[in-house]
Amino acid sequence: MANTFGYGGMTNHLGDMQFSKFILVIGANPAVNHPVSMVHILRAKESGAKIVCVDPHFSKTAAKADEYVRIRSGTDVAFVYGMINYIVEQKLYDEKYLKERVYGYEEIFKEAKKYPLNVTSDITGIPAETIKSVATQMAKAKPASLIWNQGLTQHTVGTSNTRIMPILQLILGNIGKNGGGVNILRGHDNVQGASDMGNLSDTLPGYYGLGEGPWKHFCKHWYVDYEWMKGRFKSKEMMEKTGYALSTWRFGVLDEENFGNNANTPLKALVVIGNGISTTSLLDKTKAALDKLDLVVFIDPYVNDVAVITERKDNLFLLPAASQMETSGSVAATNRAYQWRYQVMKPMFECREDHEILFDLAERLGFKEEFQRSLYEIAKKEGRKEFIWPDDATTEMAQSIRSIALQGMSAKRLKEHCDNWHMFDKVTLGGYGPMKNQYYGLPWPCWSDKHPGTPVMYNDSIPVMQGGMGFRVNWGEKAPDGTSMLSSRKLPNAKIGGHLAITADNIESVLGIKLSAKEKEAVKGTTFATGTTNILVEKALEAGICPYGNGKARMVVWNWYDKIPLHREPLHSIRQDLVSKYPTFPDKKDLFRANVRFESEQKKDWKKDYPLNMLTGRLVAHMGTGTETRSAKYLAEIAHTMFVEIHPNTAFNLGIKDKDDVWVYGVGGTRILVKAKLSYRVDENSVFLPQNFSGVYSGESLLDRYPDGTKPYAIGEAASLVVGYGYDYNTACPETKSGLCRVEKA
Ligand SMILES: Nc1nc2c(c(=O)[nH]1)N[C@H]1C(S)=C(S)[C@@H](COP(=O)(O)OP(=O)(O)OC[C@H]3O[C@@H](n4cnc5c(=O)[nH]c(N)nc54)[C@H](O)[C@@H]3O)O[C@H]1N2
Ligand SMILES: Nc1nc2c(c(=O)[nH]1)N[C@H]1C(S)=C(S)[C@@H](COP(=O)(O)OP(=O)(O)OC[C@H]3O[C@@H](n4cnc5c(=O)[nH]c(N)nc54)[C@H](O)[C@@H]3O)O[C@H]1N2
Ligand SMILES: [Mo]
């Protein structure tokens, strides 16, 4: 997902947090969800770093932090503006850094004025003194790191949250520094790789977008004709149009008003590969959509949990996929580093690796030859008749994805890193001996086969060949108000200071060099990110500059609805009294092909019937839907029962005792039957549901529906059945972290 910095992922890395003097964990629970990162956080703590955890739920991370700050969910933007306002008043910001490297901070300072301590405190529920002390400590600690994850993204204001956090770090001059940065701990194994590979409906691989230019770029690398590719789509418009999202596809099956966003056709078939989908909010809509489709296919090592939720009896297929133990290839870690994964064992029984299944699917659909062509071309170049999987696929990926610079990677280089794992420093990622001058996993951007990779992004005080860079120039040379978007700083050894991204057209004037006629021909019409040669990039590196330019980070996104992040109340807010002052967005048409309600949903007085704020999150013993972990005997023994955490005072008022069966009602009228767990981890206005269960649907066990031999050891109601309507305004990520519900004794 595009953020202030252009692309998602950690700016720094896990070990680097050991250099921090202060770590703000906001909207993440690494003690449960990222235990390896927690080791580094605790090491930082041992060396004197202060750890502050801001969370509506007293998490296991909160328990290990120096200070726990309880926040009302969905109010992080207001909290950070409150901090910024105080930081500005006290002149604790890094003025030099802002002047040299940042655009638009004046706008942010202006907005922050609306958030004096008392106002911020009222919105967030955090005492004024605490806001002051967190702001002061963080501003004075040099460097300070900031960590977030889904506690910030799963909101209607998710993208605003993911913008305001880097903004805070820029104001403090903490981006591009060891021990600083914004460190987004990612979700699944290889989820960073999945987004790098463009497994999203709004972009091709490498975040190139869906325009004609990107399509042509990839057609060239895939050795297929652009016109042929276009012919696979109904029209050029549909080829370049954002597709459905995991959250919106159901509306494309169920609601006629949305068919217009999809070339006037309802969705007819669904193939689910490596996704739980029972964890997506509005599970009742997922069920209805699955029941209605013509064809549903699951490609999964397990029986996908929604396969037992649907009532359909026909045209429902489970294709057994191999597990990751049975496959090999490159995977990306949360810090943009790639690793080689060797196969541990051959696929067992009738299961097959995902790519084999997809090759077969392409054959049945009639384009296997085109699908595999680039692999054969890569083999041919090396004098082979057959391609080698997955090595040649890694070559294709590295050669085509130049936007974030994967071209310095290769299967050979990644295997060397894996084989020499012991030759890298765990804290700095730097290599020793044969691995000298390389960083473990070649975190992108890795500009060439001589480049070491980039452990800390946007560090402009080291040379480009050591991983140095300014901010990406992605928004043109000038802002609409005429301000230059180029940095006024220069990388060490660089020929020039702030500059545009390198293209065939500007390279001679920007670098003051001459290309030979042959070079000119080879790079014609391309940029550092397109084309098939690395000539433009190599020339830039020779001049000591970063090929993507050296610009300013922008805090104002002039082409977005919210040009700067604004506090907006959740769709179903526990503070109805604040909705008119901080209303949500207007309704939005065609957001990932669905017409999505914002304002019109928020209008109702929801709190009357649904008086409790509903939080959701994870358990340490289970992963995702729990499909895999609830089928593991010992994990199922540790966490076997779905529950709702409720404050003892609230429970008392509702006549509920610990371990009572209770119904939790969602705003959509759905309900789930779970055990009450009395707990001070939530405040009196909130309840917490774990997201890791499935196999029970609104009080009914589905255990008999699993094929013999596949029944999980533990089942439970899915929180997603009661998580309400609501989506991020830009990404359509469901609002699972703030919502309303009602709890009744069963
Ligand atoms: N054991 C285990 N590990 C996992 C997973 C798993 O299922 N089980 N899942 C993996 C995946 S896919 C992901 S994406 C990551 C997720 O990792 P995390 O984001 O750490 O996971 P969550 O527990 O969903 O949420 C984190 C915290 O955000 C808090 N929170 C909720 N709302 C707000 C809010 O408005 N503001 C703030 N500041 N905090 C809020 C929650 O109370 C919770 O403590 O974990 C990964 N690791
Ligand atoms: N209420 C609430 N809802 C949430 C969240 C929340 O915090 N609160 N978090 C959201 C987030 S961040 C996420 S990521 C989702 C959870 O994400 P899901 O994708 O729903 O969860 P998983 O259980 O990890 O599902 C992965 C599926 O892939 C299968 N699988 C595993 N390995 C392979 C493989 O190699 N090949 C194939 N083909 N399949 C494989 C597994 O068996 C499983 O069925 O939940 C989301 N929903
Ligand atoms: Mo996730």
Short mmCIF file of C-alpha atoms and ligand atoms in Angstrom, two decimals, residues 25-30 32-35 54-60 71-76 148-152 154-155 161 165 185-189 191 615-626 688 691-692 736-738, ligand 1:
data_model
loop_
_atom_site.label_atom_id
_atom_site.label_comp_id
_atom_site.label_asym_id
_atom_site.label_seq_id
_atom_site.Cartn_x
_atom_site.Cartn_y
_atom_site.Cartn_z
CA VAL A 25 4.61 0.61 19.87
CA ILE A 26 1.26 1.85 18.61
CA GLY A 27 -1.35 -0.54 17.19
CA ALA A 28 0.82 -3.63 17.35
CA ASN A 29 1.33 -6.48 19.77
CA PRO A 30 4.72 -7.94 18.86
CA VAL A 32 2.17 -12.17 20.56
CA ASN A 33 2.44 -11.64 16.84
CA HIS A 34 6.10 -10.99 16.12
CA PRO A 35 8.08 -12.78 18.82
CA VAL A 54 -0.33 2.64 23.04
CA ASP A 55 -3.25 0.23 22.72
CA PRO A 56 -6.92 0.07 23.70
CA HIS A 57 -6.30 -3.45 25.02
CA PHE A 58 -3.75 -4.29 27.73
CA SER A 59 -1.67 -6.59 25.52
CA LYS A 60 1.23 -8.88 26.36
CA ILE A 71 -6.26 4.83 23.88
CA ARG A 72 -9.81 4.74 22.54
CA SER A 73 -9.60 2.74 19.35
CA GLY A 74 -9.75 4.69 16.11
CA THR A 75 -8.33 7.91 17.58
CA ASP A 76 -4.60 7.58 16.82
CA TRP A 148 2.80 -0.33 14.10
CA ASN A 149 0.72 -3.01 12.51
CA GLN A 150 -2.96 -3.84 12.17
CA GLY A 151 -4.11 -1.81 15.16
CA LEU A 152 -3.65 1.17 12.82
CA GLN A 154 -7.92 -1.81 9.98
CA HIS A 155 -9.96 1.39 10.22
CA ASN A 161 -3.01 6.48 10.46
CA MET A 165 3.03 8.10 12.00
CA LEU A 185 5.68 -5.42 11.29
CA ARG A 186 4.08 -7.40 8.52
CA GLY A 187 1.63 -10.25 8.75
CA HIS A 188 2.03 -13.63 7.13
CA ASP A 189 5.17 -15.39 6.17
CA VAL A 191 3.40 -11.13 2.96
CA LEU A 615 -11.91 -4.71 19.57
CA THR A 616 -10.41 -7.70 17.79
CA GLY A 617 -6.91 -9.15 17.65
CA ARG A 618 -4.80 -12.27 17.85
CA LEU A 619 -3.85 -15.11 20.14
CA VAL A 620 -0.31 -16.37 20.37
CA ALA A 621 -1.27 -20.02 19.88
CA HIS A 622 -3.19 -19.52 16.63
CA MET A 623 -2.50 -18.12 13.18
CA GLY A 624 -5.02 -16.27 11.00
CA THR A 625 -8.26 -18.23 10.76
CA GLY A 626 -6.59 -20.87 12.90
CA PHE A 688 -12.22 -7.89 22.87
CA GLN A 691 -9.94 -13.40 15.41
CA ASN A 692 -8.52 -16.93 15.19
CA THR A 736 -12.14 -4.57 12.31
CA LYS A 737 -10.52 -2.58 15.11
CA SER A 738 -13.33 -0.22 16.09
N1 LIG B 1 0.38 -15.79 16.94
C1 LIG B 1 0.04 -15.12 15.84
N2 LIG B 1 0.93 -14.31 15.23
C2 LIG B 1 0.54 -13.60 14.11
C3 LIG B 1 -0.74 -13.76 13.54
C4 LIG B 1 -1.66 -14.63 14.20
O1 LIG B 1 -2.82 -14.80 13.78
N3 LIG B 1 -1.24 -15.28 15.33
N4 LIG B 1 -1.09 -13.08 12.40
C5 LIG B 1 -0.04 -12.46 11.61
C6 LIG B 1 -0.64 -11.43 10.77
S1 LIG B 1 -1.43 -11.91 9.32
C7 LIG B 1 -0.59 -10.11 11.08
S2 LIG B 1 -1.24 -8.94 10.00
C8 LIG B 1 0.09 -9.64 12.30
C9 LIG B 1 -0.78 -8.66 13.08
O2 LIG B 1 -0.07 -8.19 14.17
P1 LIG B 1 -0.72 -7.10 15.15
O3 LIG B 1 -1.16 -5.91 14.42
O4 LIG B 1 0.23 -6.91 16.26
O5 LIG B 1 -2.05 -7.90 15.63
P2 LIG B 1 -3.42 -7.59 16.35
O6 LIG B 1 -3.45 -8.44 17.58
O7 LIG B 1 -4.52 -7.82 15.39
O8 LIG B 1 -3.47 -6.05 16.73
C10 LIG B 1 -2.45 -5.39 17.41
C11 LIG B 1 -2.94 -4.51 18.51
O9 LIG B 1 -3.64 -3.39 18.00
C12 LIG B 1 -4.51 -2.97 19.03
N5 LIG B 1 -5.47 -2.00 18.52
C13 LIG B 1 -6.73 -2.21 18.09
N6 LIG B 1 -7.29 -1.05 17.70
C14 LIG B 1 -6.38 -0.08 17.88
C15 LIG B 1 -6.39 1.34 17.68
O10 LIG B 1 -7.34 1.94 17.21
N7 LIG B 1 -5.25 2.01 18.02
C16 LIG B 1 -4.16 1.39 18.56
N8 LIG B 1 -3.11 2.14 18.86
N9 LIG B 1 -4.14 0.07 18.76
C17 LIG B 1 -5.22 -0.67 18.42
C18 LIG B 1 -5.10 -4.28 19.50
O11 LIG B 1 -5.70 -4.17 20.76
C19 LIG B 1 -3.89 -5.20 19.48
O12 LIG B 1 -3.27 -5.32 20.73
O13 LIG B 1 0.40 -10.73 13.16
C20 LIG B 1 1.02 -11.83 12.50
N10 LIG B 1 1.45 -12.75 13.54
#
